[in-house]
PDB file of C-alpha atoms and ligand atoms in Angstrom:
ATOM      1  CA  MET A   1    -138.255 -20.234  43.481  1.00 91.00           C
ATOM      2  CA  ARG A   2    -139.503 -20.126  39.899  1.00 93.00           C
ATOM      3  CA  ILE A   3    -139.945 -17.834  36.896  1.00 95.00           C
ATOM      4  CA  ALA A   4    -143.274 -16.017  37.304  1.00 95.00           C
ATOM      5  CA  ALA A   5    -143.226 -14.200  33.961  1.00 96.00           C
ATOM      6  CA  HIS A   6    -140.924 -13.542  31.040  1.00 97.00           C
ATOM      7  CA  THR A   7    -140.985 -11.352  27.958  1.00 97.00           C
ATOM      8  CA  ALA A   8    -138.918 -10.063  25.033  1.00 98.00           C
ATOM      9  CA  GLU A   9    -139.115  -7.044  22.749  1.00 98.00           C
ATOM     10  CA  THR A  10    -136.875  -6.034  19.885  1.00 98.00           C
ATOM     11  CA  ASP A  11    -137.043  -3.026  17.604  1.00 97.00           C
ATOM     12  CA  PRO A  12    -134.730  -1.652  14.884  1.00 97.00           C
ATOM     13  CA  GLY A  13    -134.930   1.809  16.455  1.00 96.00           C
ATOM     14  CA  ARG A  14    -135.341   5.002  14.433  1.00 96.00           C
ATOM     15  CA  ARG A  15    -132.011   5.308  12.646  1.00 94.00           C
ATOM     16  CA  ARG A  16    -131.201   1.795  11.457  1.00 92.00           C
ATOM     17  CA  ARG A  17    -132.986  -0.023   8.701  1.00 91.00           C
ATOM     18  CA  ARG A  18    -131.916  -3.459   9.835  1.00 93.00           C
ATOM     19  CA  ASN A  19    -132.138  -5.088  13.215  1.00 96.00           C
ATOM     20  CA  GLU A  20    -128.819  -6.765  14.009  1.00 96.00           C
ATOM     21  CA  ASP A  21    -129.884  -7.761  17.516  1.00 97.00           C
ATOM     22  CA  ALA A  22    -131.108 -11.247  18.308  1.00 97.00           C
ATOM     23  CA  PHE A  23    -132.508 -12.821  21.456  1.00 97.00           C
ATOM     24  CA  VAL A  24    -133.279 -16.188  23.029  1.00 96.00           C
ATOM     25  CA  VAL A  25    -136.255 -16.803  25.289  1.00 96.00           C
ATOM     26  CA  GLU A  26    -136.325 -20.495  26.100  1.00 93.00           C
ATOM     27  CA  PRO A  27    -136.961 -20.588  29.836  1.00 93.00           C
ATOM     28  CA  PRO A  28    -134.917 -21.249  31.882  1.00 93.00           C
ATOM     29  CA  LEU A  29    -132.463 -19.866  29.303  1.00 95.00           C
ATOM     30  CA  PHE A  30    -132.445 -16.239  28.142  1.00 97.00           C
ATOM     31  CA  ALA A  31    -129.982 -14.320  25.968  1.00 97.00           C
ATOM     32  CA  VAL A  32    -129.396 -11.114  24.037  1.00 98.00           C
ATOM     33  CA  ALA A  33    -126.902 -10.714  21.171  1.00 98.00           C
ATOM     34  CA  ASP A  34    -125.964  -7.501  19.342  1.00 97.00           C
ATOM     35  CA  GLY A  35    -124.183  -8.162  16.057  1.00 96.00           C
ATOM     36  CA  MET A  36    -121.528  -6.080  14.331  1.00 92.00           C
ATOM     37  CA  GLY A  37    -119.720  -6.250  11.009  1.00 85.00           C
ATOM     38  CA  GLY A  38    -120.125  -5.339   7.371  1.00 77.00           C
ATOM     39  CA  PRO A  39    -123.430  -5.156   5.524  1.00 76.00           C
ATOM     40  CA  ARG A  40    -125.690  -7.825   6.999  1.00 83.00           C
ATOM     41  CA  ALA A  41    -122.786  -9.590   8.711  1.00 91.00           C
ATOM     42  CA  GLY A  42    -123.812  -8.308  12.144  1.00 93.00           C
ATOM     43  CA  GLU A  43    -127.208  -9.827  11.624  1.00 93.00           C
ATOM     44  CA  VAL A  44    -125.620 -13.136  10.634  1.00 95.00           C
ATOM     45  CA  ALA A  45    -123.388 -13.118  13.724  1.00 96.00           C
ATOM     46  CA  SER A  46    -126.118 -12.396  16.283  1.00 96.00           C
ATOM     47  CA  ARG A  47    -128.472 -14.963  14.741  1.00 96.00           C
ATOM     48  CA  LEU A  48    -125.761 -17.606  14.609  1.00 96.00           C
ATOM     49  CA  ALA A  49    -125.090 -16.946  18.288  1.00 96.00           C
ATOM     50  CA  ALA A  50    -128.761 -17.244  19.223  1.00 96.00           C
ATOM     51  CA  THR A  51    -129.159 -20.428  17.188  1.00 95.00           C
ATOM     52  CA  ALA A  52    -126.044 -22.006  18.675  1.00 94.00           C
ATOM     53  CA  VAL A  53    -127.164 -21.250  22.230  1.00 91.00           C
ATOM     54  CA  LYS A  54    -130.582 -22.780  21.574  1.00 88.00           C
ATOM     55  CA  ALA A  55    -129.209 -25.878  19.850  1.00 83.00           C
ATOM     56  CA  GLU A  56    -126.335 -26.621  22.194  1.00 74.00           C
ATOM     57  CA  ALA A  57    -127.166 -29.324  24.691  1.00 68.00           C
ATOM     58  CA  ALA A  58    -124.291 -28.333  26.942  1.00 65.00           C
ATOM     59  CA  ASP A  59    -123.323 -30.619  29.772  1.00 68.00           C
ATOM     60  CA  GLY A  60    -123.108 -29.627  33.383  1.00 72.00           C
ATOM     61  CA  GLY A  61    -124.969 -26.857  35.078  1.00 81.00           C
ATOM     62  CA  GLY A  62    -124.545 -23.269  36.122  1.00 90.00           C
ATOM     63  CA  ALA A  63    -121.310 -21.559  35.139  1.00 94.00           C
ATOM     64  CA  GLU A  64    -119.902 -24.560  33.276  1.00 93.00           C
ATOM     65  CA  ARG A  65    -122.969 -24.807  31.072  1.00 93.00           C
ATOM     66  CA  VAL A  66    -123.279 -21.073  30.406  1.00 95.00           C
ATOM     67  CA  VAL A  67    -119.621 -20.826  29.368  1.00 95.00           C
ATOM     68  CA  ALA A  68    -120.021 -23.901  27.127  1.00 94.00           C
ATOM     69  CA  LEU A  69    -123.051 -22.302  25.435  1.00 95.00           C
ATOM     70  CA  ILE A  70    -121.201 -19.060  24.765  1.00 96.00           C
ATOM     71  CA  GLN A  71    -118.086 -20.873  23.524  1.00 96.00           C
ATOM     72  CA  ALA A  72    -120.272 -22.895  21.146  1.00 95.00           C
ATOM     73  CA  ALA A  73    -121.795 -19.666  19.832  1.00 96.00           C
ATOM     74  CA  ASN A  74    -118.306 -18.206  19.431  1.00 97.00           C
ATOM     75  CA  ARG A  75    -117.087 -21.225  17.433  1.00 96.00           C
ATOM     76  CA  SER A  76    -120.119 -21.124  15.189  1.00 95.00           C
ATOM     77  CA  ILE A  77    -119.516 -17.468  14.238  1.00 96.00           C
ATOM     78  CA  TYR A  78    -115.741 -17.820  13.968  1.00 96.00           C
ATOM     79  CA  GLN A  79    -116.093 -20.800  11.660  1.00 96.00           C
ATOM     80  CA  ARG A  80    -118.591 -19.065   9.383  1.00 94.00           C
ATOM     81  CA  SER A  81    -116.520 -15.898   9.135  1.00 93.00           C
ATOM     82  CA  SER A  82    -113.395 -17.876   8.222  1.00 93.00           C
ATOM     83  CA  GLU A  83    -115.297 -19.713   5.459  1.00 93.00           C
ATOM     84  CA  ASP A  84    -117.397 -16.886   4.089  1.00 90.00           C
ATOM     85  CA  GLU A  85    -115.577 -13.757   2.865  1.00 88.00           C
ATOM     86  CA  ASP A  86    -118.708 -11.613   3.055  1.00 88.00           C
ATOM     87  CA  THR A  87    -118.876 -12.112   6.796  1.00 90.00           C
ATOM     88  CA  ALA A  88    -115.150 -11.857   7.606  1.00 89.00           C
ATOM     89  CA  GLY A  89    -114.585  -9.939  10.814  1.00 88.00           C
ATOM     90  CA  MET A  90    -118.186 -10.155  11.990  1.00 94.00           C
ATOM     91  CA  GLY A  91    -118.883 -10.519  15.674  1.00 96.00           C
ATOM     92  CA  THR A  92    -121.531 -10.161  18.323  1.00 97.00           C
ATOM     93  CA  THR A  93    -122.013  -9.417  21.969  1.00 97.00           C
ATOM     94  CA  MET A  94    -123.802 -12.009  24.047  1.00 98.00           C
ATOM     95  CA  THR A  95    -125.351 -11.843  27.484  1.00 98.00           C
ATOM     96  CA  VAL A  96    -126.917 -15.055  28.787  1.00 97.00           C
ATOM     97  CA  ALA A  97    -128.977 -15.756  31.910  1.00 97.00           C
ATOM     98  CA  LEU A  98    -129.743 -19.309  33.026  1.00 95.00           C
ATOM     99  CA  PHE A  99    -132.178 -19.862  35.903  1.00 95.00           C
ATOM    100  CA  GLU A 100    -131.412 -23.245  37.378  1.00 91.00           C
ATOM    101  CA  GLU A 101    -131.779 -24.826  40.792  1.00 87.00           C
ATOM    102  CA  GLY A 102    -132.707 -21.563  42.452  1.00 90.00           C
ATOM    103  CA  GLU A 103    -129.739 -19.703  41.015  1.00 95.00           C
ATOM    104  CA  VAL A 104    -129.322 -17.304  38.094  1.00 97.00           C
ATOM    105  CA  THR A 105    -126.056 -17.740  36.214  1.00 97.00           C
ATOM    106  CA  ILE A 106    -125.029 -14.842  34.004  1.00 98.00           C
ATOM    107  CA  GLY A 107    -122.515 -15.212  31.184  1.00 98.00           C
ATOM    108  CA  HIS A 108    -121.364 -12.179  29.292  1.00 98.00           C
ATOM    109  CA  VAL A 109    -119.166 -10.857  26.459  1.00 98.00           C
ATOM    110  CA  GLY A 110    -119.395  -7.330  25.001  1.00 97.00           C
ATOM    111  CA  ASP A 111    -121.514  -4.302  25.883  1.00 96.00           C
ATOM    112  CA  SER A 112    -124.998  -5.742  26.115  1.00 97.00           C
ATOM    113  CA  ARG A 113    -126.013  -5.757  29.778  1.00 98.00           C
ATOM    114  CA  ALA A 114    -127.727  -7.716  32.522  1.00 98.00           C
ATOM    115  CA  TYR A 115    -129.552  -5.748  35.213  1.00 98.00           C
ATOM    116  CA  LEU A 116    -131.291  -6.765  38.397  1.00 98.00           C
ATOM    117  CA  ALA A 117    -134.266  -4.767  39.663  1.00 97.00           C
ATOM    118  CA  ARG A 118    -134.698  -5.601  43.351  1.00 97.00           C
ATOM    119  CA  ALA A 119    -136.519  -3.784  46.130  1.00 94.00           C
ATOM    120  CA  GLY A 120    -136.888  -0.514  44.217  1.00 94.00           C
ATOM    121  CA  ALA A 121    -133.284  -0.345  43.016  1.00 97.00           C
ATOM    122  CA  LEU A 122    -131.596  -1.214  39.737  1.00 98.00           C
ATOM    123  CA  GLU A 123    -128.183  -2.841  39.711  1.00 98.00           C
ATOM    124  CA  GLN A 124    -126.058  -3.314  36.602  1.00 97.00           C
ATOM    125  CA  LEU A 125    -124.735  -6.862  36.975  1.00 98.00           C
ATOM    126  CA  THR A 126    -122.359  -6.984  34.015  1.00 98.00           C
ATOM    127  CA  ASP A 127    -119.297  -4.882  33.217  1.00 96.00           C
ATOM    128  CA  ASP A 128    -119.259  -3.547  29.662  1.00 95.00           C
ATOM    129  CA  HIS A 129    -116.360  -4.837  27.583  1.00 96.00           C
ATOM    130  CA  SER A 130    -116.039  -1.503  25.834  1.00 94.00           C
ATOM    131  CA  LEU A 131    -113.288   1.041  25.382  1.00 94.00           C
ATOM    132  CA  VAL A 132    -115.034   3.766  27.379  1.00 93.00           C
ATOM    133  CA  ALA A 133    -116.053   1.398  30.204  1.00 94.00           C
ATOM    134  CA  GLU A 134    -112.417   0.320  30.552  1.00 92.00           C
ATOM    135  CA  LEU A 135    -111.282   3.952  30.613  1.00 93.00           C
ATOM    136  CA  VAL A 136    -113.897   4.681  33.306  1.00 93.00           C
ATOM    137  CA  ARG A 137    -112.799   1.649  35.339  1.00 93.00           C
ATOM    138  CA  GLY A 138    -109.185   2.797  35.003  1.00 93.00           C
ATOM    139  CA  GLY A 139    -110.127   6.262  36.269  1.00 94.00           C
ATOM    140  CA  LYS A 140    -109.150   7.893  32.951  1.00 93.00           C
ATOM    141  CA  LEU A 141    -112.674   8.979  32.043  1.00 92.00           C
ATOM    142  CA  SER A 142    -115.629  10.066  34.161  1.00 92.00           C
ATOM    143  CA  PRO A 143    -118.970   8.262  33.705  1.00 88.00           C
ATOM    144  CA  GLU A 144    -120.395  11.560  32.407  1.00 87.00           C
ATOM    145  CA  GLU A 145    -117.640  11.885  29.805  1.00 89.00           C
ATOM    146  CA  ALA A 146    -118.217   8.274  28.780  1.00 88.00           C
ATOM    147  CA  GLU A 147    -121.892   8.924  28.071  1.00 83.00           C
ATOM    148  CA  ASN A 148    -121.231  11.104  25.054  1.00 83.00           C
ATOM    149  CA  HIS A 149    -117.836   9.753  24.061  1.00 89.00           C
ATOM    150  CA  PRO A 150    -117.510   9.401  20.255  1.00 89.00           C
ATOM    151  CA  GLN A 151    -116.048   5.913  20.679  1.00 89.00           C
ATOM    152  CA  ARG A 152    -118.599   4.665  23.186  1.00 87.00           C
ATOM    153  CA  SER A 153    -119.750   1.898  20.827  1.00 85.00           C
ATOM    154  CA  VAL A 154    -116.258   0.397  20.430  1.00 91.00           C
ATOM    155  CA  ILE A 155    -116.218  -2.967  22.177  1.00 93.00           C
ATOM    156  CA  THR A 156    -113.087  -4.702  23.383  1.00 94.00           C
ATOM    157  CA  ARG A 157    -114.411  -8.249  23.465  1.00 96.00           C
ATOM    158  CA  ALA A 158    -116.826 -10.006  21.122  1.00 96.00           C
ATOM    159  CA  LEU A 159    -117.898 -13.441  19.965  1.00 97.00           C
ATOM    160  CA  GLY A 160    -116.618 -14.624  16.596  1.00 95.00           C
ATOM    161  CA  THR A 161    -113.342 -12.746  16.261  1.00 93.00           C
ATOM    162  CA  ASP A 162    -111.092 -15.467  17.763  1.00 95.00           C
ATOM    163  CA  PRO A 163    -111.318 -19.254  18.103  1.00 95.00           C
ATOM    164  CA  ASP A 164    -111.777 -18.851  21.867  1.00 95.00           C
ATOM    165  CA  VAL A 165    -113.366 -16.104  23.889  1.00 97.00           C
ATOM    166  CA  ASP A 166    -112.934 -14.973  27.456  1.00 97.00           C
ATOM    167  CA  VAL A 167    -116.363 -15.159  29.134  1.00 97.00           C
ATOM    168  CA  ASP A 168    -117.364 -13.302  32.308  1.00 97.00           C
ATOM    169  CA  VAL A 169    -119.514 -15.652  34.369  1.00 98.00           C
ATOM    170  CA  PHE A 170    -121.057 -15.352  37.823  1.00 97.00           C
ATOM    171  CA  ALA A 171    -124.123 -16.425  39.771  1.00 97.00           C
ATOM    172  CA  VAL A 172    -126.813 -14.378  41.515  1.00 97.00           C
ATOM    173  CA  GLN A 173    -129.068 -15.708  44.270  1.00 97.00           C
ATOM    174  CA  PRO A 174    -132.535 -14.554  43.234  1.00 97.00           C
ATOM    175  CA  GLU A 175    -135.084 -13.239  45.715  1.00 97.00           C
ATOM    176  CA  PRO A 176    -138.866 -13.200  45.289  1.00 96.00           C
ATOM    177  CA  GLY A 177    -139.924 -10.170  43.254  1.00 95.00           C
ATOM    178  CA  ASP A 178    -136.609  -9.845  41.421  1.00 97.00           C
ATOM    179  CA  VAL A 179    -136.723  -8.786  37.791  1.00 97.00           C
ATOM    180  CA  PHE A 180    -133.745  -9.712  35.604  1.00 98.00           C
ATOM    181  CA  LEU A 181    -133.295  -7.596  32.502  1.00 98.00           C
ATOM    182  CA  LEU A 182    -130.999  -8.344  29.550  1.00 98.00           C
ATOM    183  CA  CYS A 183    -130.631  -5.632  26.932  1.00 98.00           C
ATOM    184  CA  SER A 184    -128.589  -4.408  24.001  1.00 97.00           C
ATOM    185  CA  ASP A 185    -126.828  -1.036  24.084  1.00 96.00           C
ATOM    186  CA  GLY A 186    -129.622   0.469  21.979  1.00 96.00           C
ATOM    187  CA  LEU A 187    -131.539   0.674  25.258  1.00 98.00           C
ATOM    188  CA  THR A 188    -128.752   1.813  27.566  1.00 96.00           C
ATOM    189  CA  THR A 189    -127.267   4.500  25.319  1.00 93.00           C
ATOM    190  CA  MET A 190    -130.727   6.097  25.111  1.00 95.00           C
ATOM    191  CA  LEU A 191    -131.915   5.578  28.708  1.00 96.00           C
ATOM    192  CA  ASP A 192    -129.862   5.839  31.868  1.00 94.00           C
ATOM    193  CA  ASP A 193    -130.358   3.510  34.830  1.00 96.00           C
ATOM    194  CA  ASP A 194    -132.775   5.885  36.578  1.00 96.00           C
ATOM    195  CA  ALA A 195    -134.986   6.036  33.495  1.00 97.00           C
ATOM    196  CA  ILE A 196    -134.960   2.238  33.132  1.00 98.00           C
ATOM    197  CA  LEU A 197    -135.908   1.798  36.782  1.00 98.00           C
ATOM    198  CA  ARG A 198    -138.705   4.374  36.499  1.00 98.00           C
ATOM    199  CA  VAL A 199    -140.238   2.538  33.523  1.00 97.00           C
ATOM    200  CA  LEU A 200    -139.988  -0.814  35.332  1.00 97.00           C
ATOM    201  CA  GLN A 201    -141.725   0.675  38.365  1.00 96.00           C
ATOM    202  CA  GLU A 202    -144.452   2.309  36.299  1.00 96.00           C
ATOM    203  CA  HIS A 203    -145.325  -1.087  34.857  1.00 96.00           C
ATOM    204  CA  HIS A 204    -144.719  -3.086  37.997  1.00 92.00           C
ATOM    205  CA  GLY A 205    -146.418  -6.459  37.743  1.00 90.00           C
ATOM    206  CA  ASN A 206    -146.748  -6.342  33.957  1.00 95.00           C
ATOM    207  CA  LEU A 207    -143.443  -7.357  32.442  1.00 96.00           C
ATOM    208  CA  ARG A 208    -144.676  -7.318  28.865  1.00 97.00           C
ATOM    209  CA  GLN A 209    -145.854  -3.723  29.136  1.00 97.00           C
ATOM    210  CA  ALA A 210    -142.630  -2.770  30.911  1.00 97.00           C
ATOM    211  CA  ALA A 211    -140.533  -4.149  28.035  1.00 98.00           C
ATOM    212  CA  LYS A 212    -142.711  -2.430  25.429  1.00 98.00           C
ATOM    213  CA  ALA A 213    -142.458   0.840  27.359  1.00 98.00           C
ATOM    214  CA  LEU A 214    -138.658   0.579  27.577  1.00 98.00           C
ATOM    215  CA  VAL A 215    -138.433   0.198  23.788  1.00 98.00           C
ATOM    216  CA  ARG A 216    -140.892   3.068  23.307  1.00 98.00           C
ATOM    217  CA  GLU A 217    -138.903   5.349  25.640  1.00 97.00           C
ATOM    218  CA  ALA A 218    -135.596   4.487  23.936  1.00 98.00           C
ATOM    219  CA  ASN A 219    -137.166   5.379  20.593  1.00 97.00           C
ATOM    220  CA  ARG A 220    -138.529   8.636  22.008  1.00 97.00           C
ATOM    221  CA  ALA A 221    -135.012   9.469  23.201  1.00 96.00           C
ATOM    222  CA  GLY A 222    -133.705   9.079  19.645  1.00 96.00           C
ATOM    223  CA  GLY A 223    -133.696   5.338  18.916  1.00 96.00           C
ATOM    224  CA  GLU A 224    -130.182   5.579  17.479  1.00 94.00           C
ATOM    225  CA  ASP A 225    -129.546   1.845  17.547  1.00 95.00           C
ATOM    226  CA  ASN A 226    -131.443  -1.448  17.559  1.00 97.00           C
ATOM    227  CA  ILE A 227    -133.183  -1.978  20.909  1.00 98.00           C
ATOM    228  CA  THR A 228    -133.659  -5.385  22.513  1.00 98.00           C
ATOM    229  CA  VAL A 229    -135.070  -6.145  25.946  1.00 98.00           C
ATOM    230  CA  VAL A 230    -135.471  -9.590  27.507  1.00 98.00           C
ATOM    231  CA  ALA A 231    -136.816  -9.824  31.055  1.00 98.00           C
ATOM    232  CA  PHE A 232    -137.972 -12.392  33.577  1.00 97.00           C
ATOM    233  CA  ALA A 233    -139.458 -12.087  37.032  1.00 97.00           C
ATOM    234  CA  VAL A 234    -138.859 -14.479  39.909  1.00 96.00           C
ATOM    235  CA  THR A 235    -141.345 -15.575  42.557  1.00 94.00           C
ATOM    236  CA  ASP A 236    -141.501 -18.074  45.409  1.00 92.00           C
ATOM    237  CA  GLU A 237    -145.276 -18.496  45.210  1.00 89.00           C
ATOM    238  CA  PRO A 238    -146.549 -21.856  43.981  1.00 87.00           C
ATOM    239  CA  GLU A 239    -148.057 -21.799  40.503  1.00 80.00           C
ATOM    240  CA  GLU A 240    -151.666 -22.432  41.616  1.00 69.00           C
ATOM    241  CA  ARG A 241    -151.737 -19.484  43.959  1.00 55.00           C
ATOM    242  CA  THR A 242    -150.344 -17.096  41.351  1.00 52.00           C
ATOM    243  CA  LYS A 243    -153.002 -18.168  38.883  1.00 51.00           C
ATOM    244  CA  GLU A 244    -155.727 -17.626  41.464  1.00 48.00           C
ATOM    245  CA  MET A 245    -154.406 -14.201  42.325  1.00 49.00           C
ATOM    246  CA  ALA A 246    -153.976 -13.235  38.691  1.00 46.00           C
ATOM    247  CA  ALA A 247    -157.477 -14.251  37.687  1.00 47.00           C
ATOM    248  CA  PRO A 248    -159.672 -11.465  39.137  1.00 47.00           C
ATOM    249  CA  ALA A 249    -157.465  -8.607  37.938  1.00 48.00           C
ATOM    250  CA  ALA A 250    -158.747  -6.841  34.851  1.00 49.00           C
ATOM    251  CA  PRO A 251    -156.220  -7.039  32.011  1.00 49.00           C
ATOM    252  CA  GLU A 252    -154.229  -3.865  31.560  1.00 50.00           C
ATOM    253  CA  PRO A 253    -154.945  -2.369  28.132  1.00 49.00           C
ATOM    254  CA  ASP A 254    -152.154  -3.015  25.678  1.00 51.00           C
ATOM    255  CA  LEU A 255    -151.259   0.505  24.584  1.00 48.00           C
ATOM    256  CA  ASP A 256    -149.478  -0.567  21.418  1.00 50.00           C
ATOM    257  CA  ASP A 257    -152.225  -2.871  20.316  1.00 45.00           C
ATOM    258  CA  THR A 258    -155.102  -0.517  21.025  1.00 43.00           C
ATOM    259  CA  LEU A 259    -156.394   1.239  17.941  1.00 43.00           C
ATOM    260  CA  THR A 260    -157.520   4.805  18.342  1.00 44.00           C
ATOM    261  CA  GLU A 261    -160.445   6.226  16.394  1.00 44.00           C
ATOM    262  CA  ALA A 262    -157.965   7.564  13.821  1.00 43.00           C
ATOM    263  CA  ASP A 263    -156.451   4.140  13.224  1.00 44.00           C
ATOM    264  CA  ARG A 264    -159.780   2.556  12.641  1.00 44.00           C
ATOM    265  CA  VAL A 265    -160.209   1.059   9.213  1.00 44.00           C
ATOM    266  CA  PRO A 266    -163.721   0.297   8.083  1.00 44.00           C
ATOM    267  CA  THR A 267    -164.124  -3.406   7.972  1.00 45.00           C
ATOM    268  CA  VAL A 268    -166.142  -4.997   5.233  1.00 47.00           C
ATOM    269  CA  ALA A 269    -168.543  -7.508   6.640  1.00 48.00           C
ATOM    270  CA  GLU A 270    -167.999 -10.824   4.972  1.00 48.00           C
ATOM    271  CA  PRO A 271    -171.208 -12.735   4.322  1.00 51.00           C
ATOM    272  CA  THR A 272    -171.275 -15.658   6.632  1.00 53.00           C
ATOM    273  CA  PRO A 273    -171.970 -18.881   4.798  1.00 54.00           C
ATOM    274  CA  PRO A 274    -175.164 -20.578   5.968  1.00 54.00           C
ATOM    275  CA  ALA A 275    -174.435 -23.176   8.551  1.00 54.00           C
ATOM    276  CA  PRO A 276    -174.939 -26.643   7.167  1.00 52.00           C
ATOM    277  CA  ARG A 277    -178.272 -27.976   8.348  1.00 53.00           C
ATOM    278  CA  LYS A 278    -178.174 -30.748  10.782  1.00 52.00           C
ATOM    279  CA  ARG A 279    -180.288 -33.468   9.366  1.00 55.00           C
ATOM    280  CA  ARG A 280    -182.762 -34.791  11.807  1.00 63.00           C
ATOM    281  CA  LEU A 281    -183.116 -38.449  11.030  1.00 70.00           C
ATOM    282  CA  TRP A 282    -185.263 -39.527  13.948  1.00 72.00           C
ATOM    283  CA  PRO A 283    -188.705 -38.545  12.472  1.00 72.00           C
ATOM    284  CA  LEU A 284    -187.936 -40.736   9.454  1.00 76.00           C
ATOM    285  CA  PHE A 285    -186.929 -43.545  11.750  1.00 76.00           C
ATOM    286  CA  VAL A 286    -190.183 -43.237  13.756  1.00 78.00           C
ATOM    287  CA  LEU A 287    -192.201 -43.222  10.516  1.00 81.00           C
ATOM    288  CA  LEU A 288    -190.476 -46.373   9.273  1.00 84.00           C
ATOM    289  CA  LEU A 289    -191.074 -48.061  12.628  1.00 85.00           C
ATOM    290  CA  ALA A 290    -194.776 -47.112  12.492  1.00 85.00           C
ATOM    291  CA  LEU A 291    -195.064 -48.443   8.927  1.00 86.00           C
ATOM    292  CA  ALA A 292    -193.392 -51.690   9.941  1.00 86.00           C
ATOM    293  CA  ALA A 293    -195.757 -52.064  12.900  1.00 85.00           C
ATOM    294  CA  ALA A 294    -198.759 -51.359  10.663  1.00 85.00           C
ATOM    295  CA  ALA A 295    -197.517 -53.958   8.181  1.00 84.00           C
ATOM    296  CA  VAL A 296    -197.193 -56.556  10.921  1.00 83.00           C
ATOM    297  CA  VAL A 297    -200.704 -55.779  12.248  1.00 81.00           C
ATOM    298  CA  LEU A 298    -202.135 -55.919   8.707  1.00 84.00           C
ATOM    299  CA  TRP A 299    -200.436 -59.246   8.069  1.00 84.00           C
ATOM    300  CA  PHE A 300    -201.967 -60.748  11.258  1.00 80.00           C
ATOM    301  CA  VAL A 301    -205.412 -59.345  10.437  1.00 81.00           C
ATOM    302  CA  LEU A 302    -205.359 -60.615   6.880  1.00 80.00           C
ATOM    303  CA  ARG A 303    -204.176 -64.047   7.994  1.00 74.00           C
TER     304      ARG A 303
HETATM  305 MG1  LIG B   1    -126.168  -2.080  19.494  1.00 62.50          MG
END
């Protein structure tokens, strides 16, 4: 089993000027972080978390390693916020996926999410550490009430607020065709699970377009928060075969990158500098050889 494709998209959304989300795509390691705090502090927290996860050469494998990565990220943020007044109280969510030895280990703190799209269904793998999610789990709030709850963005667990953090960690046995999706709440507060699944199915086989479409749809639905999507697909086909199969297919047009007639800007043709002439030295060489031969012949004749 191996990673067939991976992608990441992030967007500030339509209401926020700054993007306080951060992500990590360093296969086999993937992560999403959604920062919170005073002006710019959320951005600092999520970036510190991403940097720590990338830099940390944690020992062990699976759950042990994922927890060590998240604890390292937590320490990094906690330390900064205790030293730097401007960032006091900052924090971030973090959802990590590590694909290793045929197993996907998920580590999680906060209300970013990990999903698994398998066989036409979408399963939310992580439990939100948020006030409304806890009320729903406790039977005090219905999922419908939670959707529009004024305190739905209040999280109950975050990185950076305490010297240690309680990390949810578990492993998933991947199957061929699985798509793992990590995302910040800017996606899931705008799109419900059915909408996410529909977009994934519409762009089946093209993960990059699927991620772009998810961000686009979340923005169309209001884009009230920063939107981040990280995804990877799993296959059991050997690399060579996938390449062969991928080759004949025509590339799907990239909707975001395609300019329409209206976007077209007249381009000014730049004069191309004349290509430097290749000097042909061999005629000169032949001439010199002929002259030398003539000289030798002349010398014999005259002698
Ligand atoms: Mg958010």
